[in-house]
Amino acid sequence: MRKTDKSRKGLAAVEFALMLPAVALLFLLLVEGANAMHAYSNLVEASREGARLALMDGETSDIEALVKAVTDELDPQFLSTSVSTDAGQNTVTVEVAYDYQPFGEDALEMLTGQQTLQIVAQTTMPLP
């Protein structure tokens, strides 16, 4: 039969209390990384669709409206789109940039000195 040691009583609660901040920080970083990857995925899709529109129509005027429609989950005031054509190589490049504002803005500012993190996706396609 095992004897219980009275001095070890409550040790699991103390270990849990010590590990809780580290586990909570790890969880918040995981959620923030997932949100940033989701935003990047939206930007990549928008740049591809914009380049595809320029390839199909040959027009670059409607690309910004298409990008805003594809990235409707993102805040449009932090979204910028640039379209450039290279006549020498006969290509079109669509670049979509987004100023991502993380949940912990203060933490990002302490680490990088900036309040936002700019995420950029770019697609280049040949013109016919």
PDB file of C-alpha atoms in Angstrom:
ATOM      1  CA  MET A   1       0.000   0.000   0.000  1.00  0.00           C
ATOM      2  CA  ARG A   2       1.296   3.481  -0.951  1.00  0.00           C
ATOM      3  CA  LYS A   3       1.597   6.224   1.521  1.00  0.00           C
ATOM      4  CA  THR A   4       0.648   9.697   0.411  1.00  0.00           C
ATOM      5  CA  ASP A   5       3.197  12.360   1.105  1.00  0.00           C
ATOM      6  CA  LYS A   6       1.529  15.369   2.706  1.00  0.00           C
ATOM      7  CA  SER A   7       4.230  17.739   1.374  1.00  0.00           C
ATOM      8  CA  ARG A   8       3.314  16.929  -2.250  1.00  0.00           C
ATOM      9  CA  LYS A   9      -0.333  17.828  -1.883  1.00  0.00           C
ATOM     10  CA  GLY A  10      -1.381  20.575  -4.306  1.00  0.00           C
ATOM     11  CA  LEU A  11       1.746  20.222  -6.458  1.00  0.00           C
ATOM     12  CA  ALA A  12      -0.298  19.691  -9.633  1.00  0.00           C
ATOM     13  CA  ALA A  13      -2.153  22.965  -9.067  1.00  0.00           C
ATOM     14  CA  VAL A  14       1.126  24.852  -8.658  1.00  0.00           C
ATOM     15  CA  GLU A  15       2.586  23.270 -11.819  1.00  0.00           C
ATOM     16  CA  PHE A  16      -0.587  24.169 -13.744  1.00  0.00           C
ATOM     17  CA  ALA A  17      -0.436  27.763 -12.499  1.00  0.00           C
ATOM     18  CA  LEU A  18       3.196  28.039 -13.629  1.00  0.00           C
ATOM     19  CA  MET A  19       2.549  26.580 -17.091  1.00  0.00           C
ATOM     20  CA  LEU A  20      -0.717  28.407 -17.822  1.00  0.00           C
ATOM     21  CA  PRO A  21       0.834  31.696 -19.073  1.00  0.00           C
ATOM     22  CA  ALA A  22       3.183  29.859 -21.451  1.00  0.00           C
ATOM     23  CA  VAL A  23       0.389  27.694 -22.845  1.00  0.00           C
ATOM     24  CA  ALA A  24      -1.943  30.703 -23.212  1.00  0.00           C
ATOM     25  CA  LEU A  25       0.770  32.666 -25.061  1.00  0.00           C
ATOM     26  CA  LEU A  26       1.414  29.725 -27.359  1.00  0.00           C
ATOM     27  CA  PHE A  27      -2.311  29.432 -28.098  1.00  0.00           C
ATOM     28  CA  LEU A  28      -2.652  33.165 -28.861  1.00  0.00           C
ATOM     29  CA  LEU A  29       0.370  33.026 -31.193  1.00  0.00           C
ATOM     30  CA  LEU A  30      -1.167  30.065 -32.973  1.00  0.00           C
ATOM     31  CA  VAL A  31      -4.481  31.878 -33.478  1.00  0.00           C
ATOM     32  CA  GLU A  32      -2.734  35.059 -34.652  1.00  0.00           C
ATOM     33  CA  GLY A  33      -0.601  33.106 -37.109  1.00  0.00           C
ATOM     34  CA  ALA A  34      -3.687  31.398 -38.485  1.00  0.00           C
ATOM     35  CA  ASN A  35      -5.392  34.781 -38.995  1.00  0.00           C
ATOM     36  CA  ALA A  36      -2.330  36.145 -40.806  1.00  0.00           C
ATOM     37  CA  MET A  37      -2.141  33.063 -43.050  1.00  0.00           C
ATOM     38  CA  HIS A  38      -5.840  33.435 -43.858  1.00  0.00           C
ATOM     39  CA  ALA A  39      -5.288  37.066 -44.861  1.00  0.00           C
ATOM     40  CA  TYR A  40      -2.298  36.061 -47.013  1.00  0.00           C
ATOM     41  CA  SER A  41      -4.346  33.327 -48.673  1.00  0.00           C
ATOM     42  CA  ASN A  42      -7.024  35.897 -49.556  1.00  0.00           C
ATOM     43  CA  LEU A  43      -4.384  38.209 -51.028  1.00  0.00           C
ATOM     44  CA  VAL A  44      -2.857  35.444 -53.157  1.00  0.00           C
ATOM     45  CA  GLU A  45      -6.279  34.487 -54.496  1.00  0.00           C
ATOM     46  CA  ALA A  46      -7.099  38.139 -55.252  1.00  0.00           C
ATOM     47  CA  SER A  47      -3.823  38.744 -57.108  1.00  0.00           C
ATOM     48  CA  ARG A  48      -4.307  35.579 -59.170  1.00  0.00           C
ATOM     49  CA  GLU A  49      -7.867  36.509 -60.081  1.00  0.00           C
ATOM     50  CA  GLY A  50      -6.774  40.043 -60.995  1.00  0.00           C
ATOM     51  CA  ALA A  51      -3.993  38.774 -63.242  1.00  0.00           C
ATOM     52  CA  ARG A  52      -6.383  36.256 -64.788  1.00  0.00           C
ATOM     53  CA  LEU A  53      -8.865  39.055 -65.541  1.00  0.00           C
ATOM     54  CA  ALA A  54      -6.131  41.084 -67.243  1.00  0.00           C
ATOM     55  CA  LEU A  55      -5.136  38.012 -69.235  1.00  0.00           C
ATOM     56  CA  MET A  56      -8.685  37.251 -70.371  1.00  0.00           C
ATOM     57  CA  ASP A  57      -9.944  40.786 -71.074  1.00  0.00           C
ATOM     58  CA  GLY A  58      -6.732  42.662 -71.742  1.00  0.00           C
ATOM     59  CA  GLU A  59      -8.129  45.477 -69.587  1.00  0.00           C
ATOM     60  CA  THR A  60      -6.603  46.577 -66.301  1.00  0.00           C
ATOM     61  CA  SER A  61      -9.335  49.001 -65.232  1.00  0.00           C
ATOM     62  CA  ASP A  62     -11.634  46.533 -63.434  1.00  0.00           C
ATOM     63  CA  ILE A  63      -8.923  44.691 -61.517  1.00  0.00           C
ATOM     64  CA  GLU A  64      -9.124  46.821 -58.375  1.00  0.00           C
ATOM     65  CA  ALA A  65     -12.880  46.238 -58.076  1.00  0.00           C
ATOM     66  CA  LEU A  66     -12.337  42.498 -58.527  1.00  0.00           C
ATOM     67  CA  VAL A  67      -9.637  42.453 -55.840  1.00  0.00           C
ATOM     68  CA  LYS A  68     -11.945  44.248 -53.408  1.00  0.00           C
ATOM     69  CA  ALA A  69     -14.716  41.743 -54.173  1.00  0.00           C
ATOM     70  CA  VAL A  70     -12.440  38.740 -53.601  1.00  0.00           C
ATOM     71  CA  THR A  71     -10.999  40.161 -50.368  1.00  0.00           C
ATOM     72  CA  ASP A  72     -14.333  41.174 -48.871  1.00  0.00           C
ATOM     73  CA  GLU A  73     -13.320  39.665 -45.494  1.00  0.00           C
ATOM     74  CA  LEU A  74     -10.424  42.128 -45.170  1.00  0.00           C
ATOM     75  CA  ASP A  75     -10.733  45.792 -44.248  1.00  0.00           C
ATOM     76  CA  PRO A  76     -10.657  47.708 -47.567  1.00  0.00           C
ATOM     77  CA  GLN A  77      -9.041  50.819 -46.085  1.00  0.00           C
ATOM     78  CA  PHE A  78      -5.825  48.830 -45.459  1.00  0.00           C
ATOM     79  CA  LEU A  79      -5.837  47.195 -48.906  1.00  0.00           C
ATOM     80  CA  SER A  80      -3.903  48.495 -51.902  1.00  0.00           C
ATOM     81  CA  THR A  81      -3.673  47.141 -55.432  1.00  0.00           C
ATOM     82  CA  SER A  82      -1.174  47.956 -58.150  1.00  0.00           C
ATOM     83  CA  VAL A  83      -1.236  46.716 -61.731  1.00  0.00           C
ATOM     84  CA  SER A  84       1.740  47.036 -64.034  1.00  0.00           C
ATOM     85  CA  THR A  85       2.364  45.801 -67.548  1.00  0.00           C
ATOM     86  CA  ASP A  86       5.752  45.123 -69.066  1.00  0.00           C
ATOM     87  CA  ALA A  87       5.635  45.654 -72.816  1.00  0.00           C
ATOM     88  CA  GLY A  88       9.124  44.218 -73.316  1.00  0.00           C
ATOM     89  CA  GLN A  89       8.287  40.873 -71.750  1.00  0.00           C
ATOM     90  CA  ASN A  90       4.582  41.149 -72.574  1.00  0.00           C
ATOM     91  CA  THR A  91       3.431  40.393 -68.999  1.00  0.00           C
ATOM     92  CA  VAL A  92       1.026  41.838 -66.481  1.00  0.00           C
ATOM     93  CA  THR A  93       1.791  41.939 -62.743  1.00  0.00           C
ATOM     94  CA  VAL A  94      -0.865  42.384 -60.080  1.00  0.00           C
ATOM     95  CA  GLU A  95       0.380  43.184 -56.587  1.00  0.00           C
ATOM     96  CA  VAL A  96      -1.995  43.269 -53.633  1.00  0.00           C
ATOM     97  CA  ALA A  97      -0.765  44.622 -50.280  1.00  0.00           C
ATOM     98  CA  TYR A  98      -2.579  44.598 -46.949  1.00  0.00           C
ATOM     99  CA  ASP A  99      -1.586  46.297 -43.705  1.00  0.00           C
ATOM    100  CA  TYR A 100      -2.401  43.479 -41.292  1.00  0.00           C
ATOM    101  CA  GLN A 101      -3.259  44.642 -37.808  1.00  0.00           C
ATOM    102  CA  PRO A 102      -2.644  41.859 -35.320  1.00  0.00           C
ATOM    103  CA  PHE A 103      -4.596  41.248 -32.168  1.00  0.00           C
ATOM    104  CA  GLY A 104      -1.622  42.231 -30.009  1.00  0.00           C
ATOM    105  CA  GLU A 105      -0.696  45.548 -31.646  1.00  0.00           C
ATOM    106  CA  ASP A 106       1.331  46.616 -28.618  1.00  0.00           C
ATOM    107  CA  ALA A 107       3.405  43.436 -28.720  1.00  0.00           C
ATOM    108  CA  LEU A 108       4.137  43.892 -32.421  1.00  0.00           C
ATOM    109  CA  GLU A 109       5.121  47.509 -31.857  1.00  0.00           C
ATOM    110  CA  MET A 110       7.487  46.488 -29.063  1.00  0.00           C
ATOM    111  CA  LEU A 111       9.125  43.832 -31.247  1.00  0.00           C
ATOM    112  CA  THR A 112       9.308  45.641 -34.597  1.00  0.00           C
ATOM    113  CA  GLY A 113       8.585  49.306 -33.892  1.00  0.00           C
ATOM    114  CA  GLN A 114       5.599  49.195 -36.273  1.00  0.00           C
ATOM    115  CA  GLN A 115       1.889  48.995 -35.560  1.00  0.00           C
ATOM    116  CA  THR A 116       1.008  46.997 -38.676  1.00  0.00           C
ATOM    117  CA  LEU A 117       2.527  44.150 -40.611  1.00  0.00           C
ATOM    118  CA  GLN A 118       2.374  44.523 -44.377  1.00  0.00           C
ATOM    119  CA  ILE A 119       1.476  41.341 -46.240  1.00  0.00           C
ATOM    120  CA  VAL A 120       2.073  41.355 -49.999  1.00  0.00           C
ATOM    121  CA  ALA A 121       1.016  38.907 -52.728  1.00  0.00           C
ATOM    122  CA  GLN A 122       2.084  39.289 -56.345  1.00  0.00           C
ATOM    123  CA  THR A 123       1.154  37.406 -59.505  1.00  0.00           C
ATOM    124  CA  THR A 124       2.728  37.807 -62.936  1.00  0.00           C
ATOM    125  CA  MET A 125       1.141  36.303 -66.066  1.00  0.00           C
ATOM    126  CA  PRO A 126       2.064  36.517 -69.751  1.00  0.00           C
ATOM    127  CA  LEU A 127      -0.247  38.472 -72.010  1.00  0.00           C
ATOM    128  CA  PRO A 128      -1.389  36.936 -75.311  1.00  0.00           C
TER     129      PRO A 128
END
